[in-house]
PDB file of C-alpha atoms in Angstrom:
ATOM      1  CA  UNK G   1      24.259 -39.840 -92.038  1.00  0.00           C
ATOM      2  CA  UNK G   2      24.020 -36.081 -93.027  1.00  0.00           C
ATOM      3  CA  UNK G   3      21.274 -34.810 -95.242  1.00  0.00           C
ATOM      4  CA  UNK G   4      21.327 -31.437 -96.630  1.00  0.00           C
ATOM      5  CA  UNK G   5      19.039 -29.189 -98.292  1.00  0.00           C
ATOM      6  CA  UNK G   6      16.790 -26.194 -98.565  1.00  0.00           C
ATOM      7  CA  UNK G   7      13.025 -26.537 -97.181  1.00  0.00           C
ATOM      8  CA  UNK G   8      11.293 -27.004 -94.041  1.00  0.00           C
ATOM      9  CA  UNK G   9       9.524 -30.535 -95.280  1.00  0.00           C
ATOM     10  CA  UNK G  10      13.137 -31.790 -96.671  1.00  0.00           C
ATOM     11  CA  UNK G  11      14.634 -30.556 -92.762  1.00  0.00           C
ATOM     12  CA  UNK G  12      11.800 -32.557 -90.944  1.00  0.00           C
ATOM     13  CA  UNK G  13      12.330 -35.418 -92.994  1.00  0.00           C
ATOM     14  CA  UNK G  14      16.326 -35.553 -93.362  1.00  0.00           C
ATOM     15  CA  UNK G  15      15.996 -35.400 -88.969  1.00  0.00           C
ATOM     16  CA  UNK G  16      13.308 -38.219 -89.422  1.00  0.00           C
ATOM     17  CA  UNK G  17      15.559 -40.758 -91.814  1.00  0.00           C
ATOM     18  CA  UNK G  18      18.298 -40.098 -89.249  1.00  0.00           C
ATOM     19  CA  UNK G  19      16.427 -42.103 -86.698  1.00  0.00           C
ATOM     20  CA  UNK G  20      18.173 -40.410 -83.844  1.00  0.00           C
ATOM     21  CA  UNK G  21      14.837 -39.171 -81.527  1.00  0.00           C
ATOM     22  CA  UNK G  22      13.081 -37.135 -84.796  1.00  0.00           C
ATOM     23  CA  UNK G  23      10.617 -35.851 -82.496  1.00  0.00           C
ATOM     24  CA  UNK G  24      12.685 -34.107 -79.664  1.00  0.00           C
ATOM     25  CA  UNK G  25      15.190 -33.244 -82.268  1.00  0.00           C
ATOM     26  CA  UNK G  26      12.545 -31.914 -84.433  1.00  0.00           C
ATOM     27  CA  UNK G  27      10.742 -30.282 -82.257  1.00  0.00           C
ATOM     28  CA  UNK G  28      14.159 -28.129 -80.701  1.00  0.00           C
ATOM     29  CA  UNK G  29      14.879 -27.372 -84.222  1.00  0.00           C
ATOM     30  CA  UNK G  30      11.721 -26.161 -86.017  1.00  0.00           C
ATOM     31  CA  UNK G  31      11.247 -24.088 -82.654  1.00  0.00           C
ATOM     32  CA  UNK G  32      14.836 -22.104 -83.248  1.00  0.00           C
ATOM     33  CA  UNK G  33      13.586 -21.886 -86.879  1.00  0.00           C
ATOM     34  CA  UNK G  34      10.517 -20.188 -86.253  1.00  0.00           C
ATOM     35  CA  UNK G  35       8.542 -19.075 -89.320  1.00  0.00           C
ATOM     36  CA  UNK G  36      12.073 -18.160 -91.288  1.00  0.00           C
ATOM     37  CA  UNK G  37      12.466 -20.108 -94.095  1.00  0.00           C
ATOM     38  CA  UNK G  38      15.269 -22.716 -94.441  1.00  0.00           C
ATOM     39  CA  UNK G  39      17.877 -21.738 -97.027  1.00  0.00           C
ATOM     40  CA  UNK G  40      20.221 -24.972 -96.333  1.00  0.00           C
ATOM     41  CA  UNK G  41      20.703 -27.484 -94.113  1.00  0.00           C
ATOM     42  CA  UNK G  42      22.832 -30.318 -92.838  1.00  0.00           C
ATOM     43  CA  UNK G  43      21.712 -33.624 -90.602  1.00  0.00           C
ATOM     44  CA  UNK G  44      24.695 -35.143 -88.724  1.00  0.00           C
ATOM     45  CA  UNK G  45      24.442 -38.072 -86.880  1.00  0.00           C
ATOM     46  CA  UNK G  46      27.996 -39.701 -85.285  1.00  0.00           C
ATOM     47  CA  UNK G  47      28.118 -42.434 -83.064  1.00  0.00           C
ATOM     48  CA  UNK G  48      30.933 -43.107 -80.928  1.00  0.00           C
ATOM     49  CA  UNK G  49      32.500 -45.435 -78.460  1.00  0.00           C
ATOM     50  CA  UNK G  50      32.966 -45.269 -74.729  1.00  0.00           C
ATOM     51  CA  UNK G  51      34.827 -47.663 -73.187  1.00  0.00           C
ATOM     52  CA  UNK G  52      31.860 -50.502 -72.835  1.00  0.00           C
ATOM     53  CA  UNK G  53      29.059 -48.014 -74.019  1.00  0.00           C
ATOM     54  CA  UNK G  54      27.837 -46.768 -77.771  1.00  0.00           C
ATOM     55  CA  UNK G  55      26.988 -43.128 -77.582  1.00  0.00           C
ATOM     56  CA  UNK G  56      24.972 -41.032 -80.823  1.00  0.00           C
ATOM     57  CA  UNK G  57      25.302 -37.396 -81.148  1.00  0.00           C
ATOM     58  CA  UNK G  58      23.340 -35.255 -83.582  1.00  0.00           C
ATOM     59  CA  UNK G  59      24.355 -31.988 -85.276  1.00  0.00           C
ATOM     60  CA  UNK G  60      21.559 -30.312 -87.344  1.00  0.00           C
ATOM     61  CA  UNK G  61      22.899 -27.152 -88.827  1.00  0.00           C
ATOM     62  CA  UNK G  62      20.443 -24.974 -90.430  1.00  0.00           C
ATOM     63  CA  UNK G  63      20.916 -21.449 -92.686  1.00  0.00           C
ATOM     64  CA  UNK G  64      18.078 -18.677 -93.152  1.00  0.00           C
ATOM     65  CA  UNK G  65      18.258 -15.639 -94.940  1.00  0.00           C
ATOM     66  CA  UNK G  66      19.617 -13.899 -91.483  1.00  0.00           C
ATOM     67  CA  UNK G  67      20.643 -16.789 -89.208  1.00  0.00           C
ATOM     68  CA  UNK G  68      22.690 -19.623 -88.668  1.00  0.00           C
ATOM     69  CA  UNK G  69      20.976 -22.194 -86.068  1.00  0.00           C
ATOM     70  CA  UNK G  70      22.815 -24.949 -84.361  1.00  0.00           C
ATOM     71  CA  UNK G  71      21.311 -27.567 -82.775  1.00  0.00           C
ATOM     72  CA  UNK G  72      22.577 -31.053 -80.684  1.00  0.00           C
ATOM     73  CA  UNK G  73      20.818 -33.727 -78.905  1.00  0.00           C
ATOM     74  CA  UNK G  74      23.382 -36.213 -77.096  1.00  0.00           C
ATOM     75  CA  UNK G  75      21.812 -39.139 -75.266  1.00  0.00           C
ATOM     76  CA  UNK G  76      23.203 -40.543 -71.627  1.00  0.00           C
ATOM     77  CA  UNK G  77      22.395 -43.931 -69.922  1.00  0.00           C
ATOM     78  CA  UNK G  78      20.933 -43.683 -66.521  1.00  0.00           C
ATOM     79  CA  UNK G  79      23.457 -43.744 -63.622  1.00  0.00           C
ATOM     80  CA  UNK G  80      23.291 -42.898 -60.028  1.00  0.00           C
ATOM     81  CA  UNK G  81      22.009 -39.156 -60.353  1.00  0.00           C
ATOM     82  CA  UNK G  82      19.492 -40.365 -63.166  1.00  0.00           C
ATOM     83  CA  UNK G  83      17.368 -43.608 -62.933  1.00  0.00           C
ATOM     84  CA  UNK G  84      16.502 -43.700 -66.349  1.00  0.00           C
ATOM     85  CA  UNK G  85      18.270 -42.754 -69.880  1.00  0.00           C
ATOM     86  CA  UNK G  86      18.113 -39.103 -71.179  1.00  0.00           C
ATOM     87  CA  UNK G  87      18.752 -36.716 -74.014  1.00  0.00           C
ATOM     88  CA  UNK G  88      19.945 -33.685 -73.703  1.00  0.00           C
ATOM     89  CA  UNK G  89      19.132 -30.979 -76.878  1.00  0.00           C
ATOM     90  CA  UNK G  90      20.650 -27.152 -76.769  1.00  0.00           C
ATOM     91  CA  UNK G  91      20.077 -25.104 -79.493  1.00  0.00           C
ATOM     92  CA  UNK G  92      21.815 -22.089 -80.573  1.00  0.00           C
ATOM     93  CA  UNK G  93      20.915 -18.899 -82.817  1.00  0.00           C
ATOM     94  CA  UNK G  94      23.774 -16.870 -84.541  1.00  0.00           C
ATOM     95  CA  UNK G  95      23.253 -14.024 -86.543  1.00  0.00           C
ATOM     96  CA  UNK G  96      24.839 -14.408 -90.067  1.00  0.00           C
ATOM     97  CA  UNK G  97      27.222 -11.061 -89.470  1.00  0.00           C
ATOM     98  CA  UNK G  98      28.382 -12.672 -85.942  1.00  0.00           C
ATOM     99  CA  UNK G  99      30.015 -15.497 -87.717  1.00  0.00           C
ATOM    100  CA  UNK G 100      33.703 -14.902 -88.202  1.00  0.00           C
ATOM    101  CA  UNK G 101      34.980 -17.240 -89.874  1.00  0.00           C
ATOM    102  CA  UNK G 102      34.285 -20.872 -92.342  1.00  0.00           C
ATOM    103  CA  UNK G 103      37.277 -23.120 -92.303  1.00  0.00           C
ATOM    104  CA  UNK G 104      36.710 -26.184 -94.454  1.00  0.00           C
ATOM    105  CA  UNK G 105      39.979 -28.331 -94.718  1.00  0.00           C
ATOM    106  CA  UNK G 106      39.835 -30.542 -97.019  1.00  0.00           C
ATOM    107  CA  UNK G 107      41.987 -34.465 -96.619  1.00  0.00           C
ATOM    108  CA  UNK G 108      42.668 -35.985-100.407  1.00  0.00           C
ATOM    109  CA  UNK G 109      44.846 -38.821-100.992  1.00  0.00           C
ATOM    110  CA  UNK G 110      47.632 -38.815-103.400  1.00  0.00           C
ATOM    111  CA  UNK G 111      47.348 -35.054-103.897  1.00  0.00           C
ATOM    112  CA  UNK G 112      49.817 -35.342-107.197  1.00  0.00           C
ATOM    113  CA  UNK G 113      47.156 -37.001-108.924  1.00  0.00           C
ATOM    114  CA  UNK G 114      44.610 -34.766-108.008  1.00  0.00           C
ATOM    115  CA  UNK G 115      41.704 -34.200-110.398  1.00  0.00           C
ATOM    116  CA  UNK G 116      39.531 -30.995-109.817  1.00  0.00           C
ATOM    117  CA  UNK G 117      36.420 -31.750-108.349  1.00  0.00           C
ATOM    118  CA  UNK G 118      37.073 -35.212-107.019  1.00  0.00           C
ATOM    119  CA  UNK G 119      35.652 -35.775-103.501  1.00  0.00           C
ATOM    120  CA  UNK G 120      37.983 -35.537-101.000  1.00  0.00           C
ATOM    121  CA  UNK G 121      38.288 -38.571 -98.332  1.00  0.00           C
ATOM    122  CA  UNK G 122      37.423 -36.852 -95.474  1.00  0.00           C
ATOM    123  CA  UNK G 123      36.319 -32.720 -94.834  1.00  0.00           C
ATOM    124  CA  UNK G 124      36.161 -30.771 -91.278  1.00  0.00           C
ATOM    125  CA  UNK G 125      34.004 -27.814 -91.242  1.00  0.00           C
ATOM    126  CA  UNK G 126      34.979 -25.509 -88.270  1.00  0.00           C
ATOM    127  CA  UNK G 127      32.585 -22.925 -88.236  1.00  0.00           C
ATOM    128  CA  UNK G 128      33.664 -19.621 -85.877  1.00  0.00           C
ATOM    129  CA  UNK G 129      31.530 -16.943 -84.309  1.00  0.00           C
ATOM    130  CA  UNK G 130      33.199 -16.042 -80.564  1.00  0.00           C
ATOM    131  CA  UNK G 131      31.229 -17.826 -78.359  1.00  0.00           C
ATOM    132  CA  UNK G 132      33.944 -20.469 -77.381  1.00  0.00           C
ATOM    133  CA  UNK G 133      37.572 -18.934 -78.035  1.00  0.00           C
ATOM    134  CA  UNK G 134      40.657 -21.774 -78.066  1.00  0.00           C
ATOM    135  CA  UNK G 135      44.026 -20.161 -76.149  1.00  0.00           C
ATOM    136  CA  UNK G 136      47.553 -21.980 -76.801  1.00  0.00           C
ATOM    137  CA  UNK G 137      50.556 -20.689 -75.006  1.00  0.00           C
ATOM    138  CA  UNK G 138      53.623 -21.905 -74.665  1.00  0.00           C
ATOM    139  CA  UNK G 139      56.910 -20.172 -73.301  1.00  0.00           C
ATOM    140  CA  UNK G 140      58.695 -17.523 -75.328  1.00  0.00           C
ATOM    141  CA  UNK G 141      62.343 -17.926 -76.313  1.00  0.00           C
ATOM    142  CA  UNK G 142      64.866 -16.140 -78.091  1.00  0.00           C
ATOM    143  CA  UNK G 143      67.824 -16.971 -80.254  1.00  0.00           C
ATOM    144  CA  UNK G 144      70.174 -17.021 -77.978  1.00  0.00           C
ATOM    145  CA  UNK G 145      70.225 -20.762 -76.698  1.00  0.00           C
ATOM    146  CA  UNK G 146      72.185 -19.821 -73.148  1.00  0.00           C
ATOM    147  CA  UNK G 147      69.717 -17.131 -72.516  1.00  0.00           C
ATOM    148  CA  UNK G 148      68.280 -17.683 -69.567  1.00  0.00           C
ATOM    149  CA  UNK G 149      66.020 -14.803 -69.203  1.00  0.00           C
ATOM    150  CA  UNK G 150      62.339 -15.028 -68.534  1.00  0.00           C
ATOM    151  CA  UNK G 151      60.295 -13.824 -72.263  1.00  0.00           C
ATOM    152  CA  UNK G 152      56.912 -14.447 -70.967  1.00  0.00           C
ATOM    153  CA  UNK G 153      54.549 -16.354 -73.455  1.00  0.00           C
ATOM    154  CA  UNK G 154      53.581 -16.041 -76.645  1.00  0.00           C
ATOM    155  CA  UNK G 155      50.436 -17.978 -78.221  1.00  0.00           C
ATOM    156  CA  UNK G 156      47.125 -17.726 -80.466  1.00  0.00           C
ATOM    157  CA  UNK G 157      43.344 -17.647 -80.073  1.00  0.00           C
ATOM    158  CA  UNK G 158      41.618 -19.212 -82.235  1.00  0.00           C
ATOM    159  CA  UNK G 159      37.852 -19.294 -82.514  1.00  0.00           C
ATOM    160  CA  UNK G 160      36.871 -23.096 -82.285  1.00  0.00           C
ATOM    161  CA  UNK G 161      32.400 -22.657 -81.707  1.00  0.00           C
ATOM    162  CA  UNK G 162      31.633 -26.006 -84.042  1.00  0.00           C
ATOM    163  CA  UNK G 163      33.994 -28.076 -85.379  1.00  0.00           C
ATOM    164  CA  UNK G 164      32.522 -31.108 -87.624  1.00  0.00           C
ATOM    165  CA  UNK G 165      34.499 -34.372 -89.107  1.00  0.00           C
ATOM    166  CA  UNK G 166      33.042 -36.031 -92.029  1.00  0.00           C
ATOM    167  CA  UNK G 167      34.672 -38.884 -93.830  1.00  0.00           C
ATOM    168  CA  UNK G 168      34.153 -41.330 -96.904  1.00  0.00           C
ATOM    169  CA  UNK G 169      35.282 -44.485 -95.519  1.00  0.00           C
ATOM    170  CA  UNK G 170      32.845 -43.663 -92.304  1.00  0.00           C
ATOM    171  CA  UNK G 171      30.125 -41.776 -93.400  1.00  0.00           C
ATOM    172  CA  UNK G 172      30.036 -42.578 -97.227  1.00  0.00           C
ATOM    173  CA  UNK G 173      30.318 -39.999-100.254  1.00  0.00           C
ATOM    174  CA  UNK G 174      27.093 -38.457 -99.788  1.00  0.00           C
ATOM    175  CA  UNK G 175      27.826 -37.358 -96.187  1.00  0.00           C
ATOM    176  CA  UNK G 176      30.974 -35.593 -97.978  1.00  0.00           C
ATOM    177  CA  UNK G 177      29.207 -33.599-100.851  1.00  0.00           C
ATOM    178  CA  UNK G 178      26.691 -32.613 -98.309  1.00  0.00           C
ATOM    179  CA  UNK G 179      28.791 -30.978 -96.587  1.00  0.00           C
ATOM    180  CA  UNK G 180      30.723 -29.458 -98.868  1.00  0.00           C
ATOM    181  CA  UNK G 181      27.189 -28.346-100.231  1.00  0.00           C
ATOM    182  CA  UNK G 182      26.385 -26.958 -96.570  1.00  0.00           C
ATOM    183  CA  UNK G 183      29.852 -24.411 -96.283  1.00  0.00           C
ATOM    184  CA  UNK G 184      29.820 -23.847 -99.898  1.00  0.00           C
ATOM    185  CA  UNK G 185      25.880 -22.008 -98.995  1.00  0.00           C
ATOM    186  CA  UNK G 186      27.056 -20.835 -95.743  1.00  0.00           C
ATOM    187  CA  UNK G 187      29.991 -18.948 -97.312  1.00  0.00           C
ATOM    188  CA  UNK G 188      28.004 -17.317 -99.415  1.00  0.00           C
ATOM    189  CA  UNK G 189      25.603 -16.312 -97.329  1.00  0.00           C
ATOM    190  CA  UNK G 190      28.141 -14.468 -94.767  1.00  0.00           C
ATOM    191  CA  UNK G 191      30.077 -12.746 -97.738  1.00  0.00           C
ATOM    192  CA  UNK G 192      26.890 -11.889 -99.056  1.00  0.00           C
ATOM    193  CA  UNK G 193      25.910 -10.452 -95.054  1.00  0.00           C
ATOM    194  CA  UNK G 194      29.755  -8.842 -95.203  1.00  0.00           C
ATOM    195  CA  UNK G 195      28.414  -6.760 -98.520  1.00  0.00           C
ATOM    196  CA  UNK G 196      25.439  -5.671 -97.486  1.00  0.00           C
ATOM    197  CA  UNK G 197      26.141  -4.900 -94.147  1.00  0.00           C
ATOM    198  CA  UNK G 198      22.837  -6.892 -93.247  1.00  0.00           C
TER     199      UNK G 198
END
């Protein structure tokens, strides 16, 4: 379920519908959020599979006039080092100019037919701003397919901070346009940072 929008009330109740603990998760949130007021936001709630265990994850993602606030809450089952179940929130505060880059990649099907503005089947928003940094190397090589000499590596960094898969088969059509709605606003807001040098 994702829920997106633009007040403090519609925040507090988008994390309530989600059902996922709306009072830790509200509580984390609203704190990060201080007295700024909310310009968009998106609810996120996945659940996902563990060999014999279910396991829900929430993303809240939340936009002021100068930040971009991250927050999630994953829950654990109690094991040996904890008797009980817990949850485990973490909430992070980015300054609008930090973030370096929106990717929003979008999946449609039978892209010859393609109407404009037709909701794609499934959208990841990868959202960058150098606190985790992804390095791929691999060998180097030349042309020369006898050479044997050593080339070092060669690779890329790319910045990979929040990545987040929506689809319509598994999260329905409103979980899509929501968060299209959510990079559309965040977009703006960092080009709008860019120009002003805010």
């Amino acid at each position: 379920m994702a829920k997106t929008g633009t007040t403090t009330q519609g925040l507090r109740a988008a994390i309530e519908r989600s059902g996922y603990y709306p009072a830790l998760v509200a509580e984390a949130v609203e704190a990060a959020v201080g007295g700024e007021p909310v310009a968009s936001y998106l609810v996120h709630q996945e659940t996902t599979f563990d060999s014999n265990e279910v396991r829900r994850h929430v993303t809240v993602l939340v936009l002021t006039d100068n930040r971009f606030i991250v927050s999630h809450t994953d829950e654990q089952t109690a094991d040996t080092d904890s008797p009980t179940p817990f949850a485990t929130t973490s909430t992070e505060s980015v300054k609008l100019d930090r973030i370096s880059s929106v990717v929003l990649s979008r999946v449609v099907a039978n892209p010859e037919k393609y109407v404009p503005g037709t909701l794609p089947r499934e959208v990841v928003l990868t959202i960058g701003w150098g606190a985790v940094s992804r390095i791929d190397l691999e060998p180097a090589a030349c042309g020369d397919p006898n050479c044997e000499a050593d080339h070092g590596y060669t690779g890329s960094s790319t910045a990979d901070d929040l990545s987040l898969r929506v689809s319509e088969a598994g999260d329905g059509p409103d979980t899509v346009r929501e968060t299209l709605a959510f990079a559309q606003a965040l977009s703006e807001a960092t080009a709008a940072t860019a120009a002003t040098g805010r």
